mmCIF file of C-alpha atoms and ligand atoms in Angstrom:
data_model
loop_
_atom_site.group_PDB
_atom_site.id
_atom_site.type_symbol
_atom_site.label_atom_id
_atom_site.label_comp_id
_atom_site.label_asym_id
_atom_site.label_seq_id
_atom_site.Cartn_x
_atom_site.Cartn_y
_atom_site.Cartn_z
ATOM 1 C CA MET A 72 10.283 -26.008 -20.013
ATOM 2 C CA LEU A 73 11.254 -28.114 -17.012
ATOM 3 C CA ALA A 74 8.739 -30.765 -17.982
ATOM 4 C CA VAL A 75 9.990 -30.884 -21.538
ATOM 5 C CA ALA A 76 13.582 -31.201 -20.389
ATOM 6 C CA ALA A 77 12.601 -33.985 -17.980
ATOM 7 C CA LEU A 78 10.709 -35.858 -20.689
ATOM 8 C CA ALA A 79 13.635 -35.594 -23.008
ATOM 9 C CA GLY A 80 15.829 -36.841 -20.217
ATOM 10 C CA ILE A 81 18.042 -33.785 -20.382
ATOM 11 C CA ALA A 82 19.469 -32.789 -17.022
ATOM 12 C CA VAL A 83 19.388 -29.073 -17.655
ATOM 13 C CA TRP A 84 17.828 -26.758 -15.115
ATOM 14 C CA GLN A 85 16.326 -23.618 -16.533
ATOM 15 C CA ALA A 86 15.672 -20.610 -14.335
ATOM 16 C CA PRO A 87 12.093 -19.345 -14.474
ATOM 17 C CA ALA A 88 11.757 -16.526 -16.985
ATOM 18 C CA ALA A 89 12.500 -13.158 -15.411
ATOM 19 C CA SER A 90 9.425 -11.839 -17.184
ATOM 20 C CA ALA A 91 6.999 -12.934 -19.838
ATOM 21 C CA SER A 92 8.568 -13.292 -23.255
ATOM 22 C CA VAL A 93 6.632 -10.343 -24.631
ATOM 23 C CA PRO A 94 7.034 -7.108 -22.672
ATOM 24 C CA LEU A 95 3.760 -5.634 -21.446
ATOM 25 C CA GLN A 96 3.895 -2.660 -23.799
ATOM 26 C CA TYR A 97 3.610 -4.930 -26.850
ATOM 27 C CA THR A 98 0.619 -6.933 -25.635
ATOM 28 C CA THR A 99 -2.036 -4.295 -26.359
ATOM 29 C CA ASN A 100 -2.700 -1.290 -28.577
ATOM 30 C CA ARG A 101 -3.235 0.871 -25.476
ATOM 31 C CA TYR A 102 -0.446 2.997 -24.034
ATOM 32 C CA VAL A 103 1.047 1.123 -21.099
ATOM 33 C CA GLY A 104 2.750 3.394 -18.653
ATOM 34 C CA SER A 105 4.283 3.919 -15.273
ATOM 35 C CA ALA A 106 4.938 6.833 -12.998
ATOM 36 C CA VAL A 107 8.681 7.432 -12.898
ATOM 37 C CA ALA A 108 11.063 9.310 -10.622
ATOM 38 C CA ALA A 109 13.930 11.142 -12.329
ATOM 39 C CA SER A 110 16.290 10.366 -9.431
ATOM 40 C CA TYR A 111 15.947 6.567 -9.747
ATOM 41 C CA LEU A 112 16.017 6.774 -13.523
ATOM 42 C CA ALA A 113 19.456 8.346 -13.188
ATOM 43 C CA SER A 114 20.836 6.247 -10.322
ATOM 44 C CA GLU A 115 19.424 2.722 -10.766
ATOM 45 C CA PRO A 116 20.269 0.941 -14.029
ATOM 46 C CA ASP A 117 18.003 -2.041 -13.233
ATOM 47 C CA TYR A 118 15.043 0.283 -12.600
ATOM 48 C CA ARG A 119 15.691 2.083 -15.849
ATOM 49 C CA ALA A 120 16.043 -1.192 -17.772
ATOM 50 C CA VAL A 121 12.723 -2.650 -16.615
ATOM 51 C CA LEU A 122 10.928 0.635 -17.313
ATOM 52 C CA THR A 123 12.418 0.802 -20.790
ATOM 53 C CA ARG A 124 11.561 -2.812 -21.568
ATOM 54 C CA GLU A 125 8.011 -2.999 -20.257
ATOM 55 C CA PHE A 126 6.359 0.416 -20.752
ATOM 56 C CA ASP A 127 5.734 2.883 -23.555
ATOM 57 C CA ASN A 128 4.414 5.816 -21.532
ATOM 58 C CA VAL A 129 5.958 7.621 -18.585
ATOM 59 C CA THR A 130 4.315 9.970 -16.096
ATOM 60 C CA PRO A 131 6.616 12.096 -13.908
ATOM 61 C CA GLU A 132 5.699 11.152 -10.333
ATOM 62 C CA ASN A 133 6.486 14.584 -8.843
ATOM 63 C CA GLU A 134 8.728 16.431 -11.291
ATOM 64 C CA MET A 135 6.023 18.444 -13.092
ATOM 65 C CA LYS A 136 4.069 19.509 -10.013
ATOM 66 C CA TRP A 137 4.016 23.198 -9.130
ATOM 67 C CA GLY A 138 5.818 22.548 -5.849
ATOM 68 C CA THR A 139 8.728 21.047 -7.766
ATOM 69 C CA ILE A 140 8.787 23.420 -10.730
ATOM 70 C CA GLU A 141 8.506 26.718 -8.849
ATOM 71 C CA ALA A 142 8.704 26.187 -5.097
ATOM 72 C CA VAL A 143 10.052 29.723 -4.731
ATOM 73 C CA ARG A 144 8.424 32.396 -6.850
ATOM 74 C CA GLY A 145 10.464 33.083 -9.968
ATOM 75 C CA GLN A 146 12.976 30.282 -9.332
ATOM 76 C CA TYR A 147 12.269 27.459 -11.724
ATOM 77 C CA ASP A 148 13.634 23.935 -11.501
ATOM 78 C CA TRP A 149 12.958 22.005 -14.667
ATOM 79 C CA SER A 150 15.777 19.516 -14.177
ATOM 80 C CA GLY A 151 13.717 16.445 -13.256
ATOM 81 C CA ALA A 152 10.972 17.108 -15.793
ATOM 82 C CA ASP A 153 13.505 17.783 -18.545
ATOM 83 C CA ALA A 154 15.365 14.551 -17.754
ATOM 84 C CA ILE A 155 12.193 12.458 -17.972
ATOM 85 C CA VAL A 156 11.059 14.091 -21.224
ATOM 86 C CA ARG A 157 14.538 13.595 -22.683
ATOM 87 C CA TYR A 158 14.503 9.905 -21.661
ATOM 88 C CA ALA A 159 11.047 9.504 -23.240
ATOM 89 C CA GLN A 160 12.168 11.063 -26.509
ATOM 90 C CA GLN A 161 15.307 8.945 -26.678
ATOM 91 C CA HIS A 162 13.324 5.763 -26.059
ATOM 92 C CA HIS A 163 10.239 6.618 -28.138
ATOM 93 C CA LYS A 164 7.877 6.709 -25.184
ATOM 94 C CA THR A 165 4.969 9.066 -24.740
ATOM 95 C CA VAL A 166 4.673 11.355 -21.729
ATOM 96 C CA ARG A 167 1.630 12.008 -19.588
ATOM 97 C CA GLY A 168 2.116 15.430 -18.005
ATOM 98 C CA HIS A 169 1.120 15.458 -14.342
ATOM 99 C CA THR A 170 -0.283 17.815 -13.113
ATOM 100 C CA LEU A 171 -1.025 21.497 -13.798
ATOM 101 C CA VAL A 172 -3.663 22.455 -11.220
ATOM 102 C CA TRP A 173 -3.789 20.635 -7.880
ATOM 103 C CA HIS A 174 -4.429 21.799 -4.319
ATOM 104 C CA SER A 175 -1.676 19.489 -3.046
ATOM 105 C CA GLN A 176 2.093 19.973 -3.460
ATOM 106 C CA LEU A 177 1.137 23.583 -4.150
ATOM 107 C CA PRO A 178 3.630 26.224 -2.945
ATOM 108 C CA ASP A 179 2.437 28.396 -0.051
ATOM 109 C CA TRP A 180 3.281 31.524 -1.998
ATOM 110 C CA VAL A 181 0.692 30.587 -4.631
ATOM 111 C CA ALA A 182 -2.002 29.822 -2.079
ATOM 112 C CA ALA A 183 -1.420 33.216 -0.442
ATOM 113 C CA LEU A 184 -2.022 35.330 -3.563
ATOM 114 C CA PRO A 185 -5.075 37.597 -3.843
ATOM 115 C CA ALA A 186 -7.664 36.526 -6.439
ATOM 116 C CA ASP A 187 -6.694 38.740 -9.381
ATOM 117 C CA GLU A 188 -3.018 37.905 -9.008
ATOM 118 C CA LEU A 189 -3.709 34.207 -8.508
ATOM 119 C CA ARG A 190 -5.563 34.187 -11.816
ATOM 120 C CA ARG A 191 -2.647 35.796 -13.666
ATOM 121 C CA VAL A 192 -0.075 33.555 -12.000
ATOM 122 C CA LEU A 193 -2.112 30.423 -12.697
ATOM 123 C CA ARG A 194 -2.416 31.354 -16.346
ATOM 124 C CA ASP A 195 1.339 32.019 -16.549
ATOM 125 C CA HIS A 196 2.155 28.748 -14.785
ATOM 126 C CA ILE A 197 0.056 26.710 -17.205
ATOM 127 C CA THR A 198 1.254 28.571 -20.284
ATOM 128 C CA THR A 199 4.934 28.370 -19.334
ATOM 129 C CA GLU A 200 4.919 24.691 -18.435
ATOM 130 C CA VAL A 201 2.757 23.481 -21.320
ATOM 131 C CA LYS A 202 4.715 25.521 -23.888
ATOM 132 C CA ARG A 203 8.045 24.269 -22.584
ATOM 133 C CA TYR A 204 7.096 20.709 -23.517
ATOM 134 C CA LYS A 205 4.862 21.542 -26.467
ATOM 135 C CA GLY A 206 4.696 18.620 -28.904
ATOM 136 C CA LYS A 207 6.366 16.279 -26.414
ATOM 137 C CA ILE A 208 3.443 15.555 -24.116
ATOM 138 C CA ARG A 209 0.682 13.283 -25.386
ATOM 139 C CA ALA A 210 -1.757 14.004 -22.564
ATOM 140 C CA TRP A 211 -1.923 16.432 -19.652
ATOM 141 C CA ASP A 212 -3.643 15.976 -16.301
ATOM 142 C CA VAL A 213 -4.883 19.559 -16.293
ATOM 143 C CA VAL A 214 -6.956 19.480 -13.110
ATOM 144 C CA ASN A 215 -6.393 16.902 -10.381
ATOM 145 C CA GLU A 216 -8.786 15.858 -7.601
ATOM 146 C CA ILE A 217 -11.295 18.730 -7.757
ATOM 147 C CA PHE A 218 -14.207 16.750 -6.275
ATOM 148 C CA ASN A 219 -15.153 15.495 -2.815
ATOM 149 C CA GLU A 220 -16.445 11.956 -2.280
ATOM 150 C CA ASP A 221 -20.069 13.182 -2.212
ATOM 151 C CA GLY A 222 -19.693 14.854 -5.604
ATOM 152 C CA THR A 223 -19.469 18.441 -4.366
ATOM 153 C CA ARG A 224 -16.506 20.547 -5.439
ATOM 154 C CA ARG A 225 -13.426 20.395 -3.258
ATOM 155 C CA ASP A 226 -12.960 23.687 -1.474
ATOM 156 C CA THR A 227 -9.472 24.605 -2.718
ATOM 157 C CA VAL A 228 -7.838 28.038 -2.933
ATOM 158 C CA PHE A 229 -8.602 27.996 -6.655
ATOM 159 C CA ARG A 230 -12.306 27.545 -6.039
ATOM 160 C CA GLN A 231 -12.407 29.960 -3.114
ATOM 161 C CA LYS A 232 -10.709 32.780 -4.992
ATOM 162 C CA LEU A 233 -11.623 32.171 -8.642
ATOM 163 C CA GLY A 234 -14.946 30.336 -8.408
ATOM 164 C CA ASP A 235 -15.897 27.052 -10.122
ATOM 165 C CA GLY A 236 -15.315 28.662 -13.517
ATOM 166 C CA PHE A 237 -11.545 28.302 -13.070
ATOM 167 C CA VAL A 238 -11.850 24.772 -14.442
ATOM 168 C CA ALA A 239 -13.046 25.864 -17.900
ATOM 169 C CA ASP A 240 -10.409 28.607 -17.961
ATOM 170 C CA VAL A 241 -7.465 26.330 -17.222
ATOM 171 C CA PHE A 242 -8.452 23.905 -19.983
ATOM 172 C CA ARG A 243 -8.625 26.808 -22.460
ATOM 173 C CA TRP A 244 -5.219 28.120 -21.378
ATOM 174 C CA ALA A 245 -3.608 24.694 -21.647
ATOM 175 C CA HIS A 246 -5.144 24.152 -25.085
ATOM 176 C CA ALA A 247 -3.851 27.496 -26.326
ATOM 177 C CA ALA A 248 -0.334 26.519 -25.204
ATOM 178 C CA ASP A 249 -0.335 23.083 -26.898
ATOM 179 C CA PRO A 250 -3.361 22.407 -29.121
ATOM 180 C CA HIS A 251 -2.288 18.802 -29.823
ATOM 181 C CA ALA A 252 -2.099 17.493 -26.266
ATOM 182 C CA THR A 253 -5.169 15.652 -24.974
ATOM 183 C CA LEU A 254 -6.386 17.438 -21.864
ATOM 184 C CA TYR A 255 -7.695 15.416 -18.921
ATOM 185 C CA ILE A 256 -9.538 15.806 -15.677
ATOM 186 C CA ASN A 257 -8.035 13.283 -13.211
ATOM 187 C CA ASP A 258 -9.295 11.913 -9.881
ATOM 188 C CA TYR A 259 -9.336 8.953 -7.482
ATOM 189 C CA ASN A 260 -12.298 6.873 -6.313
ATOM 190 C CA ILE A 261 -14.000 7.402 -9.655
ATOM 191 C CA GLU A 262 -13.376 3.866 -10.949
ATOM 192 C CA GLY A 263 -16.927 2.705 -10.240
ATOM 193 C CA LEU A 264 -20.374 4.270 -10.380
ATOM 194 C CA ASN A 265 -20.741 6.554 -7.356
ATOM 195 C CA PRO A 266 -21.561 10.185 -6.474
ATOM 196 C CA LYS A 267 -18.018 11.333 -7.233
ATOM 197 C CA SER A 268 -17.832 9.726 -10.685
ATOM 198 C CA ASP A 269 -21.369 11.041 -11.352
ATOM 199 C CA ALA A 270 -20.082 14.550 -10.654
ATOM 200 C CA VAL A 271 -17.102 14.100 -12.986
ATOM 201 C CA TYR A 272 -19.461 12.760 -15.652
ATOM 202 C CA GLU A 273 -21.830 15.738 -15.354
ATOM 203 C CA LEU A 274 -18.973 18.241 -15.417
ATOM 204 C CA VAL A 275 -17.363 16.712 -18.505
ATOM 205 C CA LYS A 276 -20.751 16.691 -20.243
ATOM 206 C CA THR A 277 -21.302 20.369 -19.412
ATOM 207 C CA LEU A 278 -17.796 21.417 -20.443
ATOM 208 C CA ARG A 279 -18.098 19.562 -23.763
ATOM 209 C CA LYS A 280 -21.415 21.339 -24.463
ATOM 210 C CA GLN A 281 -19.692 24.645 -23.777
ATOM 211 C CA GLY A 282 -16.900 23.826 -26.201
ATOM 212 C CA VAL A 283 -14.236 23.630 -23.502
ATOM 213 C CA PRO A 284 -11.254 21.626 -24.857
ATOM 214 C CA ILE A 285 -11.409 18.659 -22.485
ATOM 215 C CA GLY A 286 -10.446 15.384 -24.143
ATOM 216 C CA GLY A 287 -10.276 12.784 -21.430
ATOM 217 C CA VAL A 288 -11.081 11.451 -18.001
ATOM 218 C CA GLY A 289 -8.198 10.105 -15.927
ATOM 219 C CA ILE A 290 -9.121 7.412 -13.458
ATOM 220 C CA GLN A 291 -6.341 7.086 -10.901
ATOM 221 C CA ALA A 292 -7.273 3.596 -9.670
ATOM 222 C CA HIS A 293 -5.468 3.504 -6.341
ATOM 223 C CA LEU A 294 -7.186 0.365 -5.066
ATOM 224 C CA SER A 295 -6.937 -1.623 -1.845
ATOM 225 C CA THR A 296 -7.898 -5.269 -1.440
ATOM 226 C CA GLN A 297 -9.533 -4.344 1.896
ATOM 227 C CA TYR A 298 -12.406 -2.953 -0.164
ATOM 228 C CA GLY A 299 -14.336 -4.765 -2.865
ATOM 229 C CA PHE A 300 -13.460 -4.132 -6.489
ATOM 230 C CA PRO A 301 -15.298 -0.916 -7.527
ATOM 231 C CA ASP A 302 -18.911 -1.529 -8.605
ATOM 232 C CA GLY A 303 -19.797 -0.615 -12.156
ATOM 233 C CA TYR A 304 -16.234 -0.063 -13.381
ATOM 234 C CA ARG A 305 -16.938 -1.102 -16.967
ATOM 235 C CA ALA A 306 -20.253 0.749 -17.156
ATOM 236 C CA ASN A 307 -18.478 3.836 -15.855
ATOM 237 C CA LEU A 308 -15.754 3.630 -18.520
ATOM 238 C CA ALA A 309 -18.456 3.138 -21.139
ATOM 239 C CA ARG A 310 -20.454 6.194 -20.089
ATOM 240 C CA PHE A 311 -17.380 8.434 -20.288
ATOM 241 C CA ALA A 312 -16.614 7.037 -23.735
ATOM 242 C CA LYS A 313 -20.160 7.886 -24.825
ATOM 243 C CA LEU A 314 -19.496 11.535 -24.035
ATOM 244 C CA GLY A 315 -16.905 11.439 -26.803
ATOM 245 C CA VAL A 316 -13.824 11.661 -24.588
ATOM 246 C CA ASP A 317 -10.972 9.245 -23.949
ATOM 247 C CA ALA A 318 -10.545 7.467 -20.656
ATOM 248 C CA ALA A 319 -7.227 6.471 -19.090
ATOM 249 C CA ILE A 320 -6.185 4.484 -16.062
ATOM 250 C CA THR A 321 -3.589 6.935 -14.830
ATOM 251 C CA GLU A 322 -2.185 5.764 -11.466
ATOM 252 C CA ALA A 323 -3.087 2.123 -10.925
ATOM 253 C CA ASP A 324 -1.834 0.297 -7.872
ATOM 254 C CA VAL A 325 -3.447 -2.320 -5.645
ATOM 255 C CA ARG A 326 -2.238 -2.254 -2.078
ATOM 256 C CA ILE A 327 -2.437 -5.273 0.211
ATOM 257 C CA PRO A 328 -1.938 -5.667 3.968
ATOM 258 C CA THR A 329 1.755 -6.277 4.609
ATOM 259 C CA PRO A 330 3.509 -8.659 4.622
ATOM 260 C CA PRO A 331 2.405 -10.157 1.309
ATOM 261 C CA ASP A 332 1.612 -13.874 1.001
ATOM 262 C CA ALA A 333 0.401 -16.065 -1.845
ATOM 263 C CA ALA A 334 -3.304 -15.542 -1.128
ATOM 264 C CA LYS A 335 -2.983 -11.743 -0.922
ATOM 265 C CA LEU A 336 -0.937 -11.640 -4.109
ATOM 266 C CA ALA A 337 -3.604 -13.717 -5.858
ATOM 267 C CA THR A 338 -6.332 -11.275 -4.784
ATOM 268 C CA GLN A 339 -4.166 -8.389 -5.932
ATOM 269 C CA ALA A 340 -3.702 -10.124 -9.280
ATOM 270 C CA SER A 341 -7.461 -10.415 -9.745
ATOM 271 C CA TYR A 342 -7.929 -6.668 -9.054
ATOM 272 C CA PHE A 343 -5.208 -5.715 -11.541
ATOM 273 C CA GLY A 344 -6.755 -8.161 -13.994
ATOM 274 C CA GLU A 345 -10.212 -6.608 -13.706
ATOM 275 C CA LEU A 346 -8.780 -3.121 -14.152
ATOM 276 C CA TRP A 347 -6.801 -4.192 -17.196
ATOM 277 C CA ASP A 348 -9.539 -6.253 -18.853
ATOM 278 C CA GLY A 349 -12.093 -3.480 -18.358
ATOM 279 C CA CYS A 350 -9.841 -0.986 -20.085
ATOM 280 C CA GLN A 351 -9.225 -3.448 -22.933
ATOM 281 C CA SER A 352 -12.982 -3.854 -23.364
ATOM 282 C CA VAL A 353 -13.734 -0.171 -24.008
ATOM 283 C CA ARG A 354 -12.324 1.254 -27.219
ATOM 284 C CA ARG A 355 -11.893 4.733 -25.771
ATOM 285 C CA CYS A 356 -9.882 3.491 -22.804
ATOM 286 C CA VAL A 357 -6.568 4.400 -24.394
ATOM 287 C CA GLU A 358 -4.029 4.060 -21.600
ATOM 288 C CA PHE A 359 -3.173 1.867 -18.644
ATOM 289 C CA THR A 360 -0.581 3.507 -16.405
ATOM 290 C CA THR A 361 0.545 2.267 -12.996
ATOM 291 C CA TRP A 362 1.793 4.497 -10.156
ATOM 292 C CA GLY A 363 5.305 3.170 -10.166
ATOM 293 C CA PHE A 364 6.167 -0.361 -11.215
ATOM 294 C CA THR A 365 8.284 -1.663 -8.355
ATOM 295 C CA ASP A 366 7.540 -2.163 -4.660
ATOM 296 C CA ARG A 367 11.057 -0.817 -4.104
ATOM 297 C CA HIS A 368 9.812 2.755 -4.597
ATOM 298 C CA SER A 369 6.037 2.867 -4.195
ATOM 299 C CA TRP A 370 4.371 5.821 -2.411
ATOM 300 C CA VAL A 371 1.912 3.433 -0.705
ATOM 301 C CA PRO A 372 3.732 2.419 2.528
ATOM 302 C CA ASP A 373 4.370 6.092 3.374
ATOM 303 C CA VAL A 374 0.718 7.024 3.081
ATOM 304 C CA PHE A 375 -1.245 3.891 4.059
ATOM 305 C CA PRO A 376 0.227 2.382 7.241
ATOM 306 C CA GLY A 377 0.100 -1.419 7.259
ATOM 307 C CA GLU A 378 -0.401 -1.652 3.494
ATOM 308 C CA GLY A 379 2.060 -1.928 0.640
ATOM 309 C CA ALA A 380 3.435 -4.232 -2.062
ATOM 310 C CA ALA A 381 1.046 -2.476 -4.478
ATOM 311 C CA CYS A 382 2.982 -2.732 -7.750
ATOM 312 C CA LEU A 383 3.410 -5.223 -10.601
ATOM 313 C CA PHE A 384 7.087 -5.925 -9.743
ATOM 314 C CA ASP A 385 8.603 -6.665 -6.328
ATOM 315 C CA GLU A 386 11.566 -4.848 -4.714
ATOM 316 C CA ASN A 387 13.968 -6.960 -6.745
ATOM 317 C CA LEU A 388 12.134 -6.170 -9.968
ATOM 318 C CA ARG A 389 10.720 -9.657 -10.280
ATOM 319 C CA PRO A 390 7.271 -9.730 -11.875
ATOM 320 C CA LYS A 391 4.515 -10.652 -9.410
ATOM 321 C CA PRO A 392 1.379 -12.734 -9.966
ATOM 322 C CA ALA A 393 -0.474 -9.520 -10.929
ATOM 323 C CA TYR A 394 1.971 -9.037 -13.793
ATOM 324 C CA PHE A 395 1.420 -12.566 -15.067
ATOM 325 C CA ARG A 396 -2.344 -12.092 -14.752
ATOM 326 C CA ILE A 397 -2.267 -9.244 -17.290
ATOM 327 C CA ASN A 398 0.621 -10.640 -19.355
ATOM 328 C CA PRO A 399 0.294 -14.423 -19.146
HETATM 329 C C1 LIG B 124 2.249 11.158 -4.862
HETATM 330 C C2 LIG B 124 3.697 10.740 -5.099
HETATM 331 O O1 LIG B 124 3.717 9.396 -5.500
HETATM 332 C C3 LIG B 124 4.518 10.935 -3.850
HETATM 333 O O2 LIG B 124 5.903 10.704 -4.114
HETATM 334 C C4 LIG B 124 4.331 12.340 -3.298
HETATM 335 O O3 LIG B 124 5.004 12.458 -2.068
HETATM 336 C C5 LIG B 124 2.870 12.665 -3.129
HETATM 337 O O4 LIG B 124 2.184 12.477 -4.354
HETATM 338 N N1 LIG B 124 -2.573 11.133 -6.575
HETATM 339 C C6 LIG B 124 -1.804 11.830 -7.482
HETATM 340 C C7 LIG B 124 -0.326 11.730 -7.415
HETATM 341 O O5 LIG B 124 -2.356 12.457 -8.396
HETATM 342 O O6 LIG B 124 0.313 12.905 -7.827
HETATM 343 C C8 LIG B 124 0.154 11.344 -6.038
HETATM 344 O O7 LIG B 124 1.560 11.123 -6.096
HETATM 345 C C9 LIG B 124 -0.580 10.118 -5.553
HETATM 346 C C10 LIG B 124 -2.055 10.379 -5.462
#
């Protein structure tokens, strides 16, 4: 634009576009999502505006976790989850429900229950939450992070008290509560081919053979530029697709050592680009969701000291090189 104006001899300065002319959500036939926090959605108009413009799926960052919904037994707080679902309905966005069964952000009172009671309470929890939003949730992360890095099962209270079979049970309970939602297993460090993604692959294969209603594999994709881009990412997506399930990038972010500079942002852009292009290349990769969209509110600096700036937009909601890599 500047060049054209200069050629034409017009002395008009034009600010660089605040974002690409076509919002990200319209550049692909995949769902393009972000994790969202109900508090910022209510209190920050600029945050809400960018979310509304760029994305067509939302995933509640914390609002649907057990620790939020029922921190104290019998006292439910649906306020945040309800607000996000209401926003999604008003703006014609889909919702990814996150997450029904997770060892983390799990109330102590649940972890303390004896086996038979835990089973009843778990079934009630899933049934109550899934039914509340029946027809309004496109996909549910039913189980989250049930494997260790070496491919063995994570030793959670669910496994200790209910045995490995709890996984098949929770998918059946969720399906009974909302037969139209696609039900996912979700985990991190399963982007590439490795012992952990092998274990997820074998479990999904087994569950499908048993007729368990699992419909997708959620790949979190919390990446760091200190490590190489995951080996075998596309082959991994392809093997899940061959099992007849969907795949989704559910929590993408690419953290860099802080402070950011041009070279680090360029590396970050190439990681986001690989993630995005790989998903575009596999028909069954149906969703690309990032874990927050602005560095203003990312979880990364709290959890990974010395790293941050992991999102597509900076603190001031300006699109970063990674954004322009996937939406040139
Ligand atoms: C994180 C949230 O972003 C934080 O706000 C919270 O304090 C902890 O949980 N994997 C997941 C997400 O499945 O639920 C986590 O979200 C990030 C890692």
